[in-house]
Amino acid sequence: MTQRIAFQGEPGAYSHQACVNARPEMEALPCRTFEDVIAAVHEGEAALAMLPVENTTFGRVPDNHNLLPQSGLHIVDEAFVRVHINLLGVPGARLGEITSAMSHPVLLGQCREFLKLHGIQRVTGADTAGSARHVAELGDRKLAALAGDLAGEIYGLDVLARHIEDQGNNTTRFLVMGLEPDFTHRGDHGMITTFVFQVRNIPAALYKAMGGFATNGVNMTKLESYMVGGSFTATQFYADIEGHPEDPNVRLALDELRYFTTMLKILGTYPADAARR
């Protein structure tokens, strides 16, 4: 099997950093879109996919919540990346010379206070790592990029200011996915099971479906709804719970859930990352 892990974005992106953190022994494969990441695994170009699903500041990544159930892949692990943002300039540049900073709009918005303090104008780029590459190629001492450490290393940029984000706890959660599920018990911090479901069209169906988790003492750490099939009435739910499907209390809760649903699909069971604690 190809020892690569695919991610969306340019080399140096935060998704690339997630690959380096979670699977340092694997070669990271950049892809243009999330769909390309999934296709790379199906086509044998990569063994695993690294997909972001939520951020503590900006919430979920909608594209991937819609892609996951139909991806044909299974969640085998999770990873968390603390989003530290640096001001990166061409070699020899100084902070006082910078008049403009380029990055993805999300990162520009996360550094408002720093940029305002130093009178630096914001320039919208396609993405973080791509902005770093552009700054390196342009060679303008007055233009900087907002990106992570890895992007600076890859494109040979100097760190003019480190960790300039306004919020000190910005973190992105990623899911590591592969072609085959792994239902083994593993890890030192318990197991997480992720699934999607649609409830039957009966009164209080969701309330009744959730009852089994409460009565069986299963902690649900995430429950989100989103529309499917372009319909306002077809709602699908995405959920994370603590535990393994073979645990007696989890098995009972899932059995009760099945009674109130028209569809239930387990996307994976995997070890909880230490960053959850």
PDB file of C-alpha atoms in Angstrom:
ATOM      1  CA  MET A   1       0.000   0.000   0.000  1.00  0.00           C
ATOM      2  CA  THR A   2       1.269   3.488  -0.818  1.00  0.00           C
ATOM      3  CA  GLN A   3       2.632   5.128   2.302  1.00  0.00           C
ATOM      4  CA  ARG A   4       1.109   8.506   1.612  1.00  0.00           C
ATOM      5  CA  ILE A   5      -1.496  10.566   3.398  1.00  0.00           C
ATOM      6  CA  ALA A   6      -3.532  12.989   1.269  1.00  0.00           C
ATOM      7  CA  PHE A   7      -4.646  16.460   2.335  1.00  0.00           C
ATOM      8  CA  GLN A   8      -6.379  19.430   0.720  1.00  0.00           C
ATOM      9  CA  GLY A   9      -4.288  22.515   0.053  1.00  0.00           C
ATOM     10  CA  GLU A  10      -0.772  23.652  -0.757  1.00  0.00           C
ATOM     11  CA  PRO A  11       2.334  22.247   0.962  1.00  0.00           C
ATOM     12  CA  GLY A  12       2.645  24.048   4.272  1.00  0.00           C
ATOM     13  CA  ALA A  13      -1.099  24.304   4.912  1.00  0.00           C
ATOM     14  CA  TYR A  14      -2.460  23.514   8.368  1.00  0.00           C
ATOM     15  CA  SER A  15      -3.840  20.260   6.928  1.00  0.00           C
ATOM     16  CA  HIS A  16      -0.254  19.430   5.927  1.00  0.00           C
ATOM     17  CA  GLN A  17       0.809  20.162   9.502  1.00  0.00           C
ATOM     18  CA  ALA A  18      -1.885  17.748  10.718  1.00  0.00           C
ATOM     19  CA  CYS A  19      -0.386  15.040   8.479  1.00  0.00           C
ATOM     20  CA  VAL A  20       3.107  15.688   9.843  1.00  0.00           C
ATOM     21  CA  ASN A  21       1.850  15.584  13.432  1.00  0.00           C
ATOM     22  CA  ALA A  22      -0.334  12.498  13.131  1.00  0.00           C
ATOM     23  CA  ARG A  23       1.601  10.397  10.585  1.00  0.00           C
ATOM     24  CA  PRO A  24       5.212  11.686  10.501  1.00  0.00           C
ATOM     25  CA  GLU A  25       6.377   8.457   8.868  1.00  0.00           C
ATOM     26  CA  MET A  26       4.147   8.993   5.821  1.00  0.00           C
ATOM     27  CA  GLU A  27       4.620  11.226   2.786  1.00  0.00           C
ATOM     28  CA  ALA A  28       2.045  14.023   2.643  1.00  0.00           C
ATOM     29  CA  LEU A  29       0.244  14.326  -0.702  1.00  0.00           C
ATOM     30  CA  PRO A  30      -1.304  17.755  -1.504  1.00  0.00           C
ATOM     31  CA  CYS A  31      -4.636  17.748  -3.376  1.00  0.00           C
ATOM     32  CA  ARG A  32      -6.718  20.530  -4.911  1.00  0.00           C
ATOM     33  CA  THR A  33     -10.091  19.713  -3.347  1.00  0.00           C
ATOM     34  CA  PHE A  34     -11.562  17.556  -0.587  1.00  0.00           C
ATOM     35  CA  GLU A  35     -13.047  15.321  -3.298  1.00  0.00           C
ATOM     36  CA  ASP A  36      -9.546  14.866  -4.728  1.00  0.00           C
ATOM     37  CA  VAL A  37      -8.303  13.813  -1.294  1.00  0.00           C
ATOM     38  CA  ILE A  38     -10.935  11.077  -1.110  1.00  0.00           C
ATOM     39  CA  ALA A  39     -10.283  10.000  -4.710  1.00  0.00           C
ATOM     40  CA  ALA A  40      -6.556   9.712  -3.996  1.00  0.00           C
ATOM     41  CA  VAL A  41      -7.280   7.005  -1.425  1.00  0.00           C
ATOM     42  CA  HIS A  42      -9.722   5.127  -3.653  1.00  0.00           C
ATOM     43  CA  GLU A  43      -7.291   5.225  -6.562  1.00  0.00           C
ATOM     44  CA  GLY A  44      -4.376   3.960  -4.507  1.00  0.00           C
ATOM     45  CA  GLU A  45      -2.350   7.170  -4.638  1.00  0.00           C
ATOM     46  CA  ALA A  46      -2.596   7.475  -0.856  1.00  0.00           C
ATOM     47  CA  ALA A  47      -3.286   5.095   2.010  1.00  0.00           C
ATOM     48  CA  LEU A  48      -5.039   7.653   4.205  1.00  0.00           C
ATOM     49  CA  ALA A  49      -6.928  10.943   3.949  1.00  0.00           C
ATOM     50  CA  MET A  50      -6.652  13.872   6.370  1.00  0.00           C
ATOM     51  CA  LEU A  51      -9.879  15.899   6.438  1.00  0.00           C
ATOM     52  CA  PRO A  52     -10.718  18.888   8.677  1.00  0.00           C
ATOM     53  CA  VAL A  53     -14.183  18.722  10.223  1.00  0.00           C
ATOM     54  CA  GLU A  54     -14.395  21.545  12.755  1.00  0.00           C
ATOM     55  CA  ASN A  55     -12.648  24.546  14.233  1.00  0.00           C
ATOM     56  CA  THR A  56     -13.099  25.993  17.712  1.00  0.00           C
ATOM     57  CA  THR A  57     -13.542  29.524  16.322  1.00  0.00           C
ATOM     58  CA  PHE A  58     -15.480  28.964  13.088  1.00  0.00           C
ATOM     59  CA  GLY A  59     -17.374  25.740  13.767  1.00  0.00           C
ATOM     60  CA  ARG A  60     -17.780  22.826  11.387  1.00  0.00           C
ATOM     61  CA  VAL A  61     -16.433  22.423   7.880  1.00  0.00           C
ATOM     62  CA  PRO A  62     -19.740  21.979   5.958  1.00  0.00           C
ATOM     63  CA  ASP A  63     -18.231  20.411   2.826  1.00  0.00           C
ATOM     64  CA  ASN A  64     -16.818  17.478   4.719  1.00  0.00           C
ATOM     65  CA  HIS A  65     -19.923  16.775   6.787  1.00  0.00           C
ATOM     66  CA  ASN A  66     -21.710  16.243   3.481  1.00  0.00           C
ATOM     67  CA  LEU A  67     -18.851  14.272   1.909  1.00  0.00           C
ATOM     68  CA  LEU A  68     -18.067  11.872   4.755  1.00  0.00           C
ATOM     69  CA  PRO A  69     -21.133   9.593   4.601  1.00  0.00           C
ATOM     70  CA  GLN A  70     -20.753   9.027   0.838  1.00  0.00           C
ATOM     71  CA  SER A  71     -16.954   8.952   0.744  1.00  0.00           C
ATOM     72  CA  GLY A  72     -16.587   5.178   1.010  1.00  0.00           C
ATOM     73  CA  LEU A  73     -13.888   5.783   3.626  1.00  0.00           C
ATOM     74  CA  HIS A  74     -13.793   4.977   7.333  1.00  0.00           C
ATOM     75  CA  ILE A  75     -12.517   7.077  10.220  1.00  0.00           C
ATOM     76  CA  VAL A  76      -9.509   5.397  11.853  1.00  0.00           C
ATOM     77  CA  ASP A  77      -8.080   8.269  13.906  1.00  0.00           C
ATOM     78  CA  GLU A  78      -8.452  11.916  14.834  1.00  0.00           C
ATOM     79  CA  ALA A  79      -5.919  14.733  15.120  1.00  0.00           C
ATOM     80  CA  PHE A  80      -5.947  18.250  16.527  1.00  0.00           C
ATOM     81  CA  VAL A  81      -3.839  21.155  15.277  1.00  0.00           C
ATOM     82  CA  ARG A  82      -3.411  24.332  17.304  1.00  0.00           C
ATOM     83  CA  VAL A  83      -3.673  27.123  14.720  1.00  0.00           C
ATOM     84  CA  HIS A  84      -0.689  29.347  15.488  1.00  0.00           C
ATOM     85  CA  ILE A  85      -0.301  32.208  13.011  1.00  0.00           C
ATOM     86  CA  ASN A  86       3.011  33.864  12.139  1.00  0.00           C
ATOM     87  CA  LEU A  87       3.836  36.951  10.120  1.00  0.00           C
ATOM     88  CA  LEU A  88       6.250  35.659   7.469  1.00  0.00           C
ATOM     89  CA  GLY A  89       8.476  37.863   5.309  1.00  0.00           C
ATOM     90  CA  VAL A  90      11.193  37.419   2.715  1.00  0.00           C
ATOM     91  CA  PRO A  91      14.690  36.817   4.126  1.00  0.00           C
ATOM     92  CA  GLY A  92      16.117  39.992   5.617  1.00  0.00           C
ATOM     93  CA  ALA A  93      12.800  41.835   5.904  1.00  0.00           C
ATOM     94  CA  ARG A  94      11.899  43.559   9.177  1.00  0.00           C
ATOM     95  CA  LEU A  95       8.543  43.995  10.845  1.00  0.00           C
ATOM     96  CA  GLY A  96       8.676  47.773  10.486  1.00  0.00           C
ATOM     97  CA  GLU A  97       8.946  47.458   6.689  1.00  0.00           C
ATOM     98  CA  ILE A  98       5.754  45.455   6.242  1.00  0.00           C
ATOM     99  CA  THR A  99       2.827  47.414   4.814  1.00  0.00           C
ATOM    100  CA  SER A 100       0.588  44.521   3.661  1.00  0.00           C
ATOM    101  CA  ALA A 101      -0.075  40.932   4.737  1.00  0.00           C
ATOM    102  CA  MET A 102      -1.637  38.241   2.557  1.00  0.00           C
ATOM    103  CA  SER A 103      -3.542  35.153   3.665  1.00  0.00           C
ATOM    104  CA  HIS A 104      -6.879  33.359   3.569  1.00  0.00           C
ATOM    105  CA  PRO A 105      -9.713  35.665   4.775  1.00  0.00           C
ATOM    106  CA  VAL A 106     -10.241  33.492   7.843  1.00  0.00           C
ATOM    107  CA  LEU A 107      -6.664  33.996   9.046  1.00  0.00           C
ATOM    108  CA  LEU A 108      -6.750  37.697   8.223  1.00  0.00           C
ATOM    109  CA  GLY A 109      -9.784  37.984  10.475  1.00  0.00           C
ATOM    110  CA  GLN A 110      -8.002  36.170  13.275  1.00  0.00           C
ATOM    111  CA  CYS A 111      -5.154  38.717  13.390  1.00  0.00           C
ATOM    112  CA  ARG A 112      -7.122  41.964  13.267  1.00  0.00           C
ATOM    113  CA  GLU A 113      -5.640  43.457  16.415  1.00  0.00           C
ATOM    114  CA  PHE A 114      -2.016  42.785  15.457  1.00  0.00           C
ATOM    115  CA  LEU A 115      -2.441  44.095  11.925  1.00  0.00           C
ATOM    116  CA  LYS A 116      -4.257  47.212  13.157  1.00  0.00           C
ATOM    117  CA  LEU A 117      -1.567  47.872  15.774  1.00  0.00           C
ATOM    118  CA  HIS A 118       1.181  47.794  13.154  1.00  0.00           C
ATOM    119  CA  GLY A 119      -0.750  49.560  10.395  1.00  0.00           C
ATOM    120  CA  ILE A 120      -0.608  46.547   8.084  1.00  0.00           C
ATOM    121  CA  GLN A 121      -3.204  46.276   5.329  1.00  0.00           C
ATOM    122  CA  ARG A 122      -4.941  42.973   4.679  1.00  0.00           C
ATOM    123  CA  VAL A 123      -4.619  41.298   1.256  1.00  0.00           C
ATOM    124  CA  THR A 124      -6.885  38.344   0.479  1.00  0.00           C
ATOM    125  CA  GLY A 125      -5.166  35.207  -0.787  1.00  0.00           C
ATOM    126  CA  ALA A 126      -6.595  31.868  -1.920  1.00  0.00           C
ATOM    127  CA  ASP A 127      -5.161  30.015   1.078  1.00  0.00           C
ATOM    128  CA  THR A 128      -2.503  30.286   3.770  1.00  0.00           C
ATOM    129  CA  ALA A 129       0.303  28.224   2.258  1.00  0.00           C
ATOM    130  CA  GLY A 130      -0.383  29.581  -1.231  1.00  0.00           C
ATOM    131  CA  SER A 131      -0.008  33.106   0.156  1.00  0.00           C
ATOM    132  CA  ALA A 132       3.349  32.161   1.683  1.00  0.00           C
ATOM    133  CA  ARG A 133       4.489  30.755  -1.650  1.00  0.00           C
ATOM    134  CA  HIS A 134       3.373  33.929  -3.438  1.00  0.00           C
ATOM    135  CA  VAL A 135       5.290  36.160  -1.010  1.00  0.00           C
ATOM    136  CA  ALA A 136       8.420  34.045  -1.456  1.00  0.00           C
ATOM    137  CA  GLU A 137       8.144  34.178  -5.250  1.00  0.00           C
ATOM    138  CA  LEU A 138       7.446  37.923  -5.366  1.00  0.00           C
ATOM    139  CA  GLY A 139      10.349  38.845  -3.088  1.00  0.00           C
ATOM    140  CA  ASP A 140       8.788  42.135  -1.947  1.00  0.00           C
ATOM    141  CA  ARG A 141      10.130  43.170   1.485  1.00  0.00           C
ATOM    142  CA  LYS A 142       6.936  45.159   2.157  1.00  0.00           C
ATOM    143  CA  LEU A 143       4.598  42.184   1.687  1.00  0.00           C
ATOM    144  CA  ALA A 144       4.248  39.414   4.289  1.00  0.00           C
ATOM    145  CA  ALA A 145       2.130  36.285   4.629  1.00  0.00           C
ATOM    146  CA  LEU A 146       0.090  34.965   7.540  1.00  0.00           C
ATOM    147  CA  ALA A 147       0.719  31.236   7.904  1.00  0.00           C
ATOM    148  CA  GLY A 148       2.108  28.527  10.152  1.00  0.00           C
ATOM    149  CA  ASP A 149       5.667  27.439  10.920  1.00  0.00           C
ATOM    150  CA  LEU A 150       5.652  24.700   8.292  1.00  0.00           C
ATOM    151  CA  ALA A 151       4.805  27.111   5.473  1.00  0.00           C
ATOM    152  CA  GLY A 152       7.656  29.374   6.516  1.00  0.00           C
ATOM    153  CA  GLU A 153      10.106  26.470   6.482  1.00  0.00           C
ATOM    154  CA  ILE A 154       8.965  25.161   3.089  1.00  0.00           C
ATOM    155  CA  TYR A 155       9.077  28.526   1.306  1.00  0.00           C
ATOM    156  CA  GLY A 156      12.159  29.911   3.040  1.00  0.00           C
ATOM    157  CA  LEU A 157      10.484  32.848   4.772  1.00  0.00           C
ATOM    158  CA  ASP A 158      11.577  34.551   7.979  1.00  0.00           C
ATOM    159  CA  VAL A 159       9.288  34.737  11.019  1.00  0.00           C
ATOM    160  CA  LEU A 160       8.856  38.451  11.675  1.00  0.00           C
ATOM    161  CA  ALA A 161       6.290  37.967  14.452  1.00  0.00           C
ATOM    162  CA  ARG A 162       5.215  34.677  16.008  1.00  0.00           C
ATOM    163  CA  HIS A 163       1.786  33.579  17.253  1.00  0.00           C
ATOM    164  CA  ILE A 164      -0.033  36.806  16.453  1.00  0.00           C
ATOM    165  CA  GLU A 165      -3.577  35.398  16.467  1.00  0.00           C
ATOM    166  CA  ASP A 166      -6.157  37.327  18.523  1.00  0.00           C
ATOM    167  CA  GLN A 167      -7.523  34.213  20.211  1.00  0.00           C
ATOM    168  CA  GLY A 168      -5.196  31.898  22.104  1.00  0.00           C
ATOM    169  CA  ASN A 169      -7.192  28.679  21.784  1.00  0.00           C
ATOM    170  CA  ASN A 170      -7.947  28.350  18.067  1.00  0.00           C
ATOM    171  CA  THR A 171      -7.773  24.637  17.192  1.00  0.00           C
ATOM    172  CA  THR A 172      -8.860  22.561  14.189  1.00  0.00           C
ATOM    173  CA  ARG A 173      -9.972  18.950  14.476  1.00  0.00           C
ATOM    174  CA  PHE A 174      -9.144  16.535  11.666  1.00  0.00           C
ATOM    175  CA  LEU A 175     -10.277  12.993  10.870  1.00  0.00           C
ATOM    176  CA  VAL A 176      -7.867  10.413   9.471  1.00  0.00           C
ATOM    177  CA  MET A 177      -9.712   8.117   7.045  1.00  0.00           C
ATOM    178  CA  GLY A 178      -8.885   4.932   5.171  1.00  0.00           C
ATOM    179  CA  LEU A 179     -10.509   2.333   2.939  1.00  0.00           C
ATOM    180  CA  GLU A 180     -10.837  -0.287   5.685  1.00  0.00           C
ATOM    181  CA  PRO A 181     -12.466   0.205   9.090  1.00  0.00           C
ATOM    182  CA  ASP A 182     -10.499  -0.573  12.250  1.00  0.00           C
ATOM    183  CA  PHE A 183     -12.701  -1.800  15.085  1.00  0.00           C
ATOM    184  CA  THR A 184      -9.859  -2.790  17.429  1.00  0.00           C
ATOM    185  CA  HIS A 185      -9.768  -1.265  20.897  1.00  0.00           C
ATOM    186  CA  ARG A 186      -6.712   1.000  21.004  1.00  0.00           C
ATOM    187  CA  GLY A 187      -5.318   4.202  22.471  1.00  0.00           C
ATOM    188  CA  ASP A 188      -4.918   5.423  26.039  1.00  0.00           C
ATOM    189  CA  HIS A 189      -7.863   7.814  26.280  1.00  0.00           C
ATOM    190  CA  GLY A 190     -10.870   5.689  25.352  1.00  0.00           C
ATOM    191  CA  MET A 191     -12.654   5.281  22.032  1.00  0.00           C
ATOM    192  CA  ILE A 192     -14.858   7.598  19.968  1.00  0.00           C
ATOM    193  CA  THR A 193     -17.560   6.335  17.606  1.00  0.00           C
ATOM    194  CA  THR A 194     -18.882   8.591  14.847  1.00  0.00           C
ATOM    195  CA  PHE A 195     -22.099   7.936  12.929  1.00  0.00           C
ATOM    196  CA  VAL A 196     -24.806   9.615  10.868  1.00  0.00           C
ATOM    197  CA  PHE A 197     -28.529   8.894  11.005  1.00  0.00           C
ATOM    198  CA  GLN A 198     -31.950  10.024   9.830  1.00  0.00           C
ATOM    199  CA  VAL A 199     -34.946   9.735  12.140  1.00  0.00           C
ATOM    200  CA  ARG A 200     -38.338   8.297  11.270  1.00  0.00           C
ATOM    201  CA  ASN A 201     -41.127  10.751  10.485  1.00  0.00           C
ATOM    202  CA  ILE A 202     -42.954  10.384  13.792  1.00  0.00           C
ATOM    203  CA  PRO A 203     -43.595  12.885  16.608  1.00  0.00           C
ATOM    204  CA  ALA A 204     -40.623  13.443  18.955  1.00  0.00           C
ATOM    205  CA  ALA A 205     -38.517  10.971  16.973  1.00  0.00           C
ATOM    206  CA  LEU A 206     -35.213  12.691  17.763  1.00  0.00           C
ATOM    207  CA  TYR A 207     -36.055  12.972  21.450  1.00  0.00           C
ATOM    208  CA  LYS A 208     -36.915   9.281  21.591  1.00  0.00           C
ATOM    209  CA  ALA A 209     -33.843   8.307  19.575  1.00  0.00           C
ATOM    210  CA  MET A 210     -31.569  10.155  21.982  1.00  0.00           C
ATOM    211  CA  GLY A 211     -33.172   8.584  25.039  1.00  0.00           C
ATOM    212  CA  GLY A 212     -31.184   5.368  24.694  1.00  0.00           C
ATOM    213  CA  PHE A 213     -27.892   7.199  25.135  1.00  0.00           C
ATOM    214  CA  ALA A 214     -29.044   8.874  28.330  1.00  0.00           C
ATOM    215  CA  THR A 215     -30.523   5.741  29.896  1.00  0.00           C
ATOM    216  CA  ASN A 216     -27.427   3.678  29.049  1.00  0.00           C
ATOM    217  CA  GLY A 217     -24.945   6.255  30.282  1.00  0.00           C
ATOM    218  CA  VAL A 218     -23.338   6.978  26.897  1.00  0.00           C
ATOM    219  CA  ASN A 219     -21.805  10.435  26.591  1.00  0.00           C
ATOM    220  CA  MET A 220     -22.623  12.131  23.287  1.00  0.00           C
ATOM    221  CA  THR A 221     -19.939  14.745  22.624  1.00  0.00           C
ATOM    222  CA  LYS A 222     -21.359  16.063  19.346  1.00  0.00           C
ATOM    223  CA  LEU A 223     -24.744  16.189  17.618  1.00  0.00           C
ATOM    224  CA  GLU A 224     -25.218  18.301  14.499  1.00  0.00           C
ATOM    225  CA  SER A 225     -27.929  18.436  11.863  1.00  0.00           C
ATOM    226  CA  TYR A 226     -27.709  19.364   8.209  1.00  0.00           C
ATOM    227  CA  MET A 227     -29.981  19.120   5.183  1.00  0.00           C
ATOM    228  CA  VAL A 228     -29.468  16.442   2.562  1.00  0.00           C
ATOM    229  CA  GLY A 229     -30.686  16.048  -0.994  1.00  0.00           C
ATOM    230  CA  GLY A 230     -31.637  19.708  -1.399  1.00  0.00           C
ATOM    231  CA  SER A 231     -34.716  19.278   0.782  1.00  0.00           C
ATOM    232  CA  PHE A 232     -35.816  21.306   3.792  1.00  0.00           C
ATOM    233  CA  THR A 233     -37.488  18.229   5.279  1.00  0.00           C
ATOM    234  CA  ALA A 234     -34.701  15.656   4.805  1.00  0.00           C
ATOM    235  CA  THR A 235     -32.453  16.219   7.815  1.00  0.00           C
ATOM    236  CA  GLN A 236     -29.429  14.110   8.632  1.00  0.00           C
ATOM    237  CA  PHE A 237     -27.649  14.069  11.983  1.00  0.00           C
ATOM    238  CA  TYR A 238     -23.941  13.673  12.628  1.00  0.00           C
ATOM    239  CA  ALA A 239     -22.902  12.409  16.075  1.00  0.00           C
ATOM    240  CA  ASP A 240     -19.836  11.520  18.128  1.00  0.00           C
ATOM    241  CA  ILE A 241     -20.121   9.387  21.231  1.00  0.00           C
ATOM    242  CA  GLU A 242     -17.623   8.105  23.762  1.00  0.00           C
ATOM    243  CA  GLY A 243     -17.239   4.347  23.604  1.00  0.00           C
ATOM    244  CA  HIS A 244     -16.999   1.413  21.199  1.00  0.00           C
ATOM    245  CA  PRO A 245     -19.963  -0.224  19.395  1.00  0.00           C
ATOM    246  CA  GLU A 246     -19.117  -3.500  21.165  1.00  0.00           C
ATOM    247  CA  ASP A 247     -19.379  -1.937  24.626  1.00  0.00           C
ATOM    248  CA  PRO A 248     -22.613  -3.254  26.194  1.00  0.00           C
ATOM    249  CA  ASN A 249     -24.062   0.186  26.959  1.00  0.00           C
ATOM    250  CA  VAL A 250     -23.150   1.558  23.526  1.00  0.00           C
ATOM    251  CA  ARG A 251     -24.637  -1.491  21.810  1.00  0.00           C
ATOM    252  CA  LEU A 252     -27.925  -1.050  23.683  1.00  0.00           C
ATOM    253  CA  ALA A 253     -28.041   2.672  22.868  1.00  0.00           C
ATOM    254  CA  LEU A 254     -27.410   2.058  19.162  1.00  0.00           C
ATOM    255  CA  ASP A 255     -30.065  -0.681  19.094  1.00  0.00           C
ATOM    256  CA  GLU A 256     -32.601   1.771  20.493  1.00  0.00           C
ATOM    257  CA  LEU A 257     -31.477   4.409  18.012  1.00  0.00           C
ATOM    258  CA  ARG A 258     -32.035   2.013  15.094  1.00  0.00           C
ATOM    259  CA  TYR A 259     -35.669   1.578  16.104  1.00  0.00           C
ATOM    260  CA  PHE A 260     -36.339   5.301  15.567  1.00  0.00           C
ATOM    261  CA  THR A 261     -34.269   5.814  12.415  1.00  0.00           C
ATOM    262  CA  THR A 262     -34.618   5.138   8.712  1.00  0.00           C
ATOM    263  CA  MET A 263     -30.836   5.156   8.268  1.00  0.00           C
ATOM    264  CA  LEU A 264     -27.898   4.648  10.614  1.00  0.00           C
ATOM    265  CA  LYS A 265     -24.325   4.478   9.353  1.00  0.00           C
ATOM    266  CA  ILE A 266     -21.232   4.159  11.517  1.00  0.00           C
ATOM    267  CA  LEU A 267     -18.410   6.155   9.938  1.00  0.00           C
ATOM    268  CA  GLY A 268     -15.722   4.821  12.238  1.00  0.00           C
ATOM    269  CA  THR A 269     -14.543   4.012  15.737  1.00  0.00           C
ATOM    270  CA  TYR A 270     -11.145   5.279  16.754  1.00  0.00           C
ATOM    271  CA  PRO A 271      -9.005   6.286  19.761  1.00  0.00           C
ATOM    272  CA  ALA A 272      -9.720   9.628  21.373  1.00  0.00           C
ATOM    273  CA  ASP A 273      -6.856  12.065  20.932  1.00  0.00           C
ATOM    274  CA  ALA A 274      -5.161  13.317  24.085  1.00  0.00           C
ATOM    275  CA  ALA A 275      -6.071  16.880  23.027  1.00  0.00           C
ATOM    276  CA  ARG A 276      -9.678  16.121  24.023  1.00  0.00           C
ATOM    277  CA  ARG A 277      -8.694  15.961  27.695  1.00  0.00           C
TER     278      ARG A 277
END
